[in-house]
Tab-separated table of C-alpha atoms in Angstrom:
chain	number	residue	atom	x	y	z
A	6	UNK	CA	-8.369	-15.464	11.172
A	7	UNK	CA	-4.766	-15.765	10.562
A	8	UNK	CA	-2.200	-14.389	12.804
A	9	UNK	CA	1.729	-14.972	13.327
A	10	UNK	CA	3.781	-12.869	16.184
A	11	UNK	CA	6.582	-11.693	15.241
A	12	UNK	CA	10.621	-11.556	16.420
A	13	UNK	CA	9.009	-8.435	19.508
A	14	UNK	CA	6.445	-9.933	20.517
A	15	UNK	CA	3.343	-8.408	18.530
A	16	UNK	CA	0.301	-10.344	16.521
A	17	UNK	CA	0.185	-8.974	13.360
A	18	UNK	CA	-2.842	-10.458	10.823
A	19	UNK	CA	-2.840	-11.958	7.335
A	20	UNK	CA	-4.472	-13.518	5.131
A	21	UNK	CA	-3.383	-16.912	2.715
A	22	UNK	CA	-5.493	-18.185	-0.051
A	23	UNK	CA	-4.789	-19.430	-3.392
A	24	UNK	CA	-2.340	-21.113	-5.531
A	25	UNK	CA	0.117	-20.364	-7.953
A	26	UNK	CA	2.415	-17.580	-7.529
A	27	UNK	CA	2.928	-16.329	-4.387
A	28	UNK	CA	2.069	-12.717	-4.409
A	29	UNK	CA	2.498	-10.317	-1.604
A	30	UNK	CA	-0.042	-7.370	-0.982
A	31	UNK	CA	1.188	-4.456	1.069
A	32	UNK	CA	-1.344	-2.123	1.666
A	33	UNK	CA	-0.842	1.857	2.218
A	34	UNK	CA	0.273	3.747	4.896
A	35	UNK	CA	-2.601	4.075	6.650
A	36	UNK	CA	-4.799	1.361	5.209
A	37	UNK	CA	-5.165	-2.543	5.574
A	38	UNK	CA	-5.833	-5.318	3.603
A	39	UNK	CA	-8.333	-4.431	1.970
A	40	UNK	CA	-6.514	-2.668	0.081
A	41	UNK	CA	-6.745	-5.069	-2.098
A	42	UNK	CA	-10.616	-6.504	-3.073
A	43	UNK	CA	-11.205	-5.308	-5.866
A	44	UNK	CA	-8.138	-6.549	-6.953
A	45	UNK	CA	-8.335	-9.430	-5.582
A	46	UNK	CA	-11.022	-11.565	-8.081
A	47	UNK	CA	-8.340	-10.550	-11.371
A	48	UNK	CA	-5.997	-12.608	-10.083
A	49	UNK	CA	-6.905	-15.867	-10.047
A	50	UNK	CA	-3.603	-17.633	-10.539
A	51	UNK	CA	-1.430	-16.188	-7.517
A	52	UNK	CA	-1.554	-17.529	-4.290
A	53	UNK	CA	-2.354	-14.153	-2.387
A	54	UNK	CA	-1.129	-13.024	0.023
A	55	UNK	CA	-1.692	-10.281	2.495
A	56	UNK	CA	-0.669	-8.628	5.651
A	57	UNK	CA	-1.856	-5.450	7.991
A	58	UNK	CA	1.702	-3.762	9.004
A	59	UNK	CA	1.604	-4.103	13.019
A	60	UNK	CA	-0.435	-0.802	14.500
A	61	UNK	CA	-3.115	-1.062	11.368
A	62	UNK	CA	-6.074	-3.685	10.968
A	63	UNK	CA	-6.179	-6.197	12.419
A	64	UNK	CA	-2.528	-6.249	13.899
A	65	UNK	CA	-1.583	-6.158	17.141
A	66	UNK	CA	-0.862	-1.328	18.000
A	67	UNK	CA	2.987	-1.081	18.978
A	68	UNK	CA	3.219	-0.473	22.231
A	69	UNK	CA	6.504	1.695	21.079
A	70	UNK	CA	5.039	4.247	18.150
A	71	UNK	CA	9.474	4.383	17.645
A	72	UNK	CA	8.234	0.994	15.474
A	73	UNK	CA	6.166	2.231	12.510
A	74	UNK	CA	8.840	2.508	10.248
A	75	UNK	CA	10.449	0.747	6.915
A	76	UNK	CA	13.162	-0.762	8.444
A	77	UNK	CA	10.840	-2.550	11.213
A	78	UNK	CA	8.126	-3.063	8.331
A	79	UNK	CA	10.699	-4.710	6.393
A	80	UNK	CA	10.922	-7.013	9.344
A	81	UNK	CA	8.441	-8.565	9.660
A	82	UNK	CA	7.533	-9.048	5.895
A	83	UNK	CA	10.345	-10.885	5.488
A	84	UNK	CA	9.343	-12.851	9.220
A	85	UNK	CA	5.837	-14.052	7.256
A	86	UNK	CA	7.570	-15.635	4.557
A	87	UNK	CA	9.664	-17.341	7.309
A	88	UNK	CA	6.582	-18.279	9.023
A	89	UNK	CA	4.989	-19.105	5.153
A	90	UNK	CA	8.344	-21.185	4.414
A	91	UNK	CA	8.164	-18.941	1.801
A	92	UNK	CA	11.901	-18.609	0.079
A	93	UNK	CA	10.915	-15.881	-2.440
A	94	UNK	CA	7.411	-13.781	-3.370
A	95	UNK	CA	6.569	-10.835	-5.396
A	96	UNK	CA	4.847	-7.666	-4.347
A	97	UNK	CA	2.271	-5.448	-5.147
A	98	UNK	CA	2.569	-2.776	-3.210
A	99	UNK	CA	0.202	-0.006	-2.974
A	100	UNK	CA	2.144	3.168	-1.505
A	101	UNK	CA	3.866	2.822	1.684
A	102	UNK	CA	4.015	-1.317	0.872
A	103	UNK	CA	5.923	0.333	-2.551
A	104	UNK	CA	8.216	1.419	-0.686
A	105	UNK	CA	8.540	-1.681	1.260
A	106	UNK	CA	8.740	-3.759	-2.053
A	107	UNK	CA	11.530	-1.807	-2.862
A	108	UNK	CA	13.325	-1.934	0.734
A	109	UNK	CA	12.861	-6.095	0.857
A	110	UNK	CA	14.961	-5.901	-2.808
A	111	UNK	CA	17.640	-3.670	-0.848
A	112	UNK	CA	18.165	-5.910	2.327
A	113	UNK	CA	16.908	-9.529	0.712
A	114	UNK	CA	17.038	-9.033	-3.130
A	115	UNK	CA	17.065	-13.025	-2.890
A	116	UNK	CA	13.361	-13.347	-1.309
A	117	UNK	CA	12.037	-10.990	-4.257
A	118	UNK	CA	10.964	-11.742	-7.339
A	119	UNK	CA	9.505	-8.459	-8.749
A	120	UNK	CA	7.347	-5.445	-7.623
A	121	UNK	CA	4.683	-4.139	-8.516
A	122	UNK	CA	4.507	-0.197	-7.266
A	123	UNK	CA	1.240	0.879	-7.502
A	124	UNK	CA	1.237	4.835	-6.961
A	125	UNK	CA	4.635	4.968	-6.193
A	126	UNK	CA	8.629	5.575	-6.942
A	127	UNK	CA	12.360	6.334	-6.159
A	128	UNK	CA	10.847	9.805	-5.543
A	129	UNK	CA	7.360	11.487	-3.892
A	130	UNK	CA	5.883	14.805	-4.692
A	131	UNK	CA	5.905	17.141	-1.800
A	132	UNK	CA	2.556	17.851	-2.375
A	133	UNK	CA	0.923	14.419	-1.900
A	134	UNK	CA	2.775	14.360	1.613
A	135	UNK	CA	1.583	17.783	3.000
A	136	UNK	CA	-1.936	15.788	1.458
A	137	UNK	CA	-1.272	13.350	3.712
A	138	UNK	CA	0.142	14.820	6.791
A	139	UNK	CA	-3.593	16.596	7.181
A	140	UNK	CA	-5.765	13.790	7.955
A	141	UNK	CA	-2.563	10.811	9.691
A	142	UNK	CA	-3.720	10.316	12.803
A	143	UNK	CA	-6.656	11.828	12.912
A	144	UNK	CA	-10.183	11.201	13.288
A	145	UNK	CA	-12.617	12.506	10.289
A	146	UNK	CA	-14.815	15.108	11.256
A	147	UNK	CA	-17.680	13.643	9.013
A	148	UNK	CA	-19.765	10.987	12.139
A	149	UNK	CA	-20.983	8.413	9.387
A	150	UNK	CA	-20.450	6.300	6.916
A	151	UNK	CA	-22.685	8.029	4.674
A	152	UNK	CA	-20.561	11.724	5.431
A	153	UNK	CA	-17.895	10.218	3.586
A	154	UNK	CA	-18.997	8.338	0.975
A	155	UNK	CA	-20.177	12.401	-0.078
A	156	UNK	CA	-17.376	13.859	0.798
A	157	UNK	CA	-14.699	11.739	-0.429
A	158	UNK	CA	-15.044	12.730	-4.554
A	159	UNK	CA	-13.962	16.142	-3.178
A	160	UNK	CA	-11.644	15.182	-1.468
A	161	UNK	CA	-9.383	13.393	-2.984
A	162	UNK	CA	-7.892	14.869	-5.409
A	163	UNK	CA	-7.671	13.683	-9.314
A	164	UNK	CA	-10.947	11.584	-9.262
A	165	UNK	CA	-12.867	10.656	-11.284
A	166	UNK	CA	-16.782	8.707	-12.908
A	167	UNK	CA	-16.518	6.684	-9.516
A	168	UNK	CA	-19.445	5.949	-8.950
A	169	UNK	CA	-20.663	6.680	-4.987
A	170	UNK	CA	-20.957	2.924	-4.830
A	171	UNK	CA	-17.203	2.668	-4.739
A	172	UNK	CA	-17.613	5.569	-2.449
A	173	UNK	CA	-19.569	4.235	-0.005
A	174	UNK	CA	-17.176	0.450	-0.345
A	175	UNK	CA	-14.617	3.341	0.469
A	176	UNK	CA	-15.460	4.842	3.689
A	177	UNK	CA	-17.079	1.494	5.180
A	178	UNK	CA	-14.028	-0.090	4.604
A	179	UNK	CA	-11.624	3.076	5.581
A	180	UNK	CA	-13.892	4.290	8.736
A	181	UNK	CA	-15.765	2.341	11.791
A	182	UNK	CA	-18.605	3.487	13.266
A	183	UNK	CA	-18.711	4.206	16.844
A	184	UNK	CA	-21.050	6.377	18.706
A	185	UNK	CA	-19.052	8.938	18.909
A	186	UNK	CA	-18.663	9.289	15.390
A	187	UNK	CA	-16.454	7.892	13.018
A	188	UNK	CA	-12.324	6.050	14.011
A	189	UNK	CA	-9.964	5.148	12.083
A	190	UNK	CA	-8.506	1.492	10.764
A	191	UNK	CA	-4.959	2.394	13.041
A	192	UNK	CA	-2.546	3.050	16.177
A	193	UNK	CA	-2.386	7.030	15.489
A	194	UNK	CA	0.415	7.389	16.740
A	195	UNK	CA	1.296	6.542	13.193
A	196	UNK	CA	1.964	10.442	12.767
A	197	UNK	CA	3.721	10.761	15.874
A	198	UNK	CA	6.330	8.121	13.777
A	199	UNK	CA	5.995	9.787	10.195
A	200	UNK	CA	7.246	13.612	12.269
A	201	UNK	CA	9.913	11.669	13.917
A	202	UNK	CA	10.562	10.375	10.629
A	203	UNK	CA	12.486	13.127	9.413
A	204	UNK	CA	13.067	13.482	5.331
A	205	UNK	CA	12.734	11.015	3.154
A	206	UNK	CA	16.514	9.736	1.768
A	207	UNK	CA	17.337	8.587	-1.714
A	208	UNK	CA	14.990	6.382	-2.789
A	209	UNK	CA	16.732	4.862	-5.829
A	210	UNK	CA	19.285	3.007	-4.558
A	211	UNK	CA	16.183	1.265	-3.580
A	212	UNK	CA	15.233	1.174	-6.459
A	213	UNK	CA	17.741	-0.023	-8.342
A	214	UNK	CA	18.192	-2.901	-6.192
A	215	UNK	CA	15.167	-4.726	-7.897
A	216	UNK	CA	17.929	-4.370	-11.375
A	217	UNK	CA	17.039	-8.283	-13.432
A	218	UNK	CA	13.319	-8.480	-11.661
A	219	UNK	CA	10.414	-7.666	-13.753
A	220	UNK	CA	8.926	-4.075	-12.438
A	221	UNK	CA	5.576	-2.809	-13.072
A	222	UNK	CA	4.805	0.882	-12.274
A	223	UNK	CA	0.668	1.612	-12.010
A	224	UNK	CA	0.062	6.046	-11.799
A	225	UNK	CA	-2.995	7.747	-11.421
A	226	UNK	CA	-3.225	10.739	-14.524
A	227	UNK	CA	-3.672	13.179	-11.192
A	228	UNK	CA	-1.648	11.550	-8.863
A	229	UNK	CA	-0.016	14.036	-6.542
A	230	UNK	CA	2.338	11.947	-5.311
A	231	UNK	CA	4.269	10.405	-7.905
A	232	UNK	CA	5.040	12.360	-10.664
A	233	UNK	CA	5.253	11.046	-14.456
A	234	UNK	CA	8.640	12.949	-14.662
A	235	UNK	CA	9.777	10.459	-11.724
A	236	UNK	CA	8.145	7.133	-13.664
A	237	UNK	CA	9.743	8.581	-16.733
A	238	UNK	CA	13.202	8.504	-15.251
A	239	UNK	CA	12.122	5.507	-13.842
A	240	UNK	CA	11.262	4.230	-17.365
A	241	UNK	CA	14.881	5.702	-18.281
A	242	UNK	CA	16.411	4.125	-15.619
A	243	UNK	CA	14.728	0.890	-17.090
A	244	UNK	CA	13.765	0.058	-20.495
A	245	UNK	CA	11.592	-3.047	-19.618
A	246	UNK	CA	9.816	-1.689	-16.746
A	247	UNK	CA	5.585	-2.209	-17.353
A	248	UNK	CA	3.619	1.431	-16.674
A	249	UNK	CA	-0.049	1.940	-16.724
A	250	UNK	CA	-1.700	5.245	-16.503
A	251	UNK	CA	-4.789	5.083	-15.145
A	252	UNK	CA	-7.561	7.794	-16.274
A	253	UNK	CA	-9.468	9.755	-13.898
A	254	UNK	CA	-7.729	8.387	-10.774
A	255	UNK	CA	-6.089	10.809	-7.863
A	256	UNK	CA	-3.985	7.992	-5.460
A	257	UNK	CA	-4.569	5.512	-5.381
A	258	UNK	CA	-5.478	3.384	-8.347
A	259	UNK	CA	-8.222	0.996	-7.399
A	260	UNK	CA	-6.311	-1.407	-9.271
A	261	UNK	CA	-9.973	-2.933	-11.427
A	262	UNK	CA	-9.281	-0.710	-13.894
A	263	UNK	CA	-8.503	-2.204	-17.079
A	264	UNK	CA	-5.040	-0.356	-17.632
A	265	UNK	CA	-4.197	-1.387	-13.952
A	266	UNK	CA	-4.780	-5.106	-14.606
A	267	UNK	CA	-3.345	-4.601	-18.160
A	268	UNK	CA	-0.111	-4.003	-16.693
A	269	UNK	CA	-0.395	-6.356	-13.751
A	270	UNK	CA	-1.348	-9.298	-15.932
A	271	UNK	CA	1.745	-8.653	-18.372
A	272	UNK	CA	3.811	-7.973	-15.033
A	273	UNK	CA	2.898	-11.793	-13.688
A	274	UNK	CA	3.111	-13.356	-17.277
A	275	UNK	CA	7.453	-11.796	-17.091
A	276	UNK	CA	7.544	-13.452	-13.644
A	277	UNK	CA	6.052	-17.231	-14.930
């Protein structure tokens, strides 16, 4: 287990494996390094670095929940890079991770080589944000992994053709079985931080900060967070963007789908 200590004294979990292009994998809002378990075997030519944000997974919870915000998470990313003596890296960001990638591009452009955005962009569909708030910070009603795995195909929008073994893997990844039922893998005060944060600022200037850097965007065709219209706008601003639609997937694609892998491999080629 590898950890580093942030400038404000928190112990954050990370993994660092492989060699080649330094690729930092940043997970979704409530998720962990396990977001990337499916894509990892398909990226053998990269040095894969993954981090649990503060308050998530195996990282320490913050006594001040107001610190669960993008600017501090971006600072944590830079401090991990400093800890690893990385001058720069590429970022594969799922949802929240993509926002942090754009934020790093704005805050410290020289430290970012390029960004792959998994089902996220400069405009977030309100329907998807409302969906996240229905579960954020709350323990599930289901009491076992099997119950969650059976329910996920009906709860998550836009997913089709996913085998039940994958849903069980997802249930085991994102929930912990206890004597009192299932628990979440993050600080429930994350909900307080999101509610206190108010409306998201205009993210287009952050996207524009990626100018000159290879960009990839992967969208699930059934996504309720990243619309096809937003992807078109991204392509208008960056005609060279590598874009992929993943059929049978909502928010978020697992990243081991053929369409996702083809886009990621093209993006990595553009970086090397």
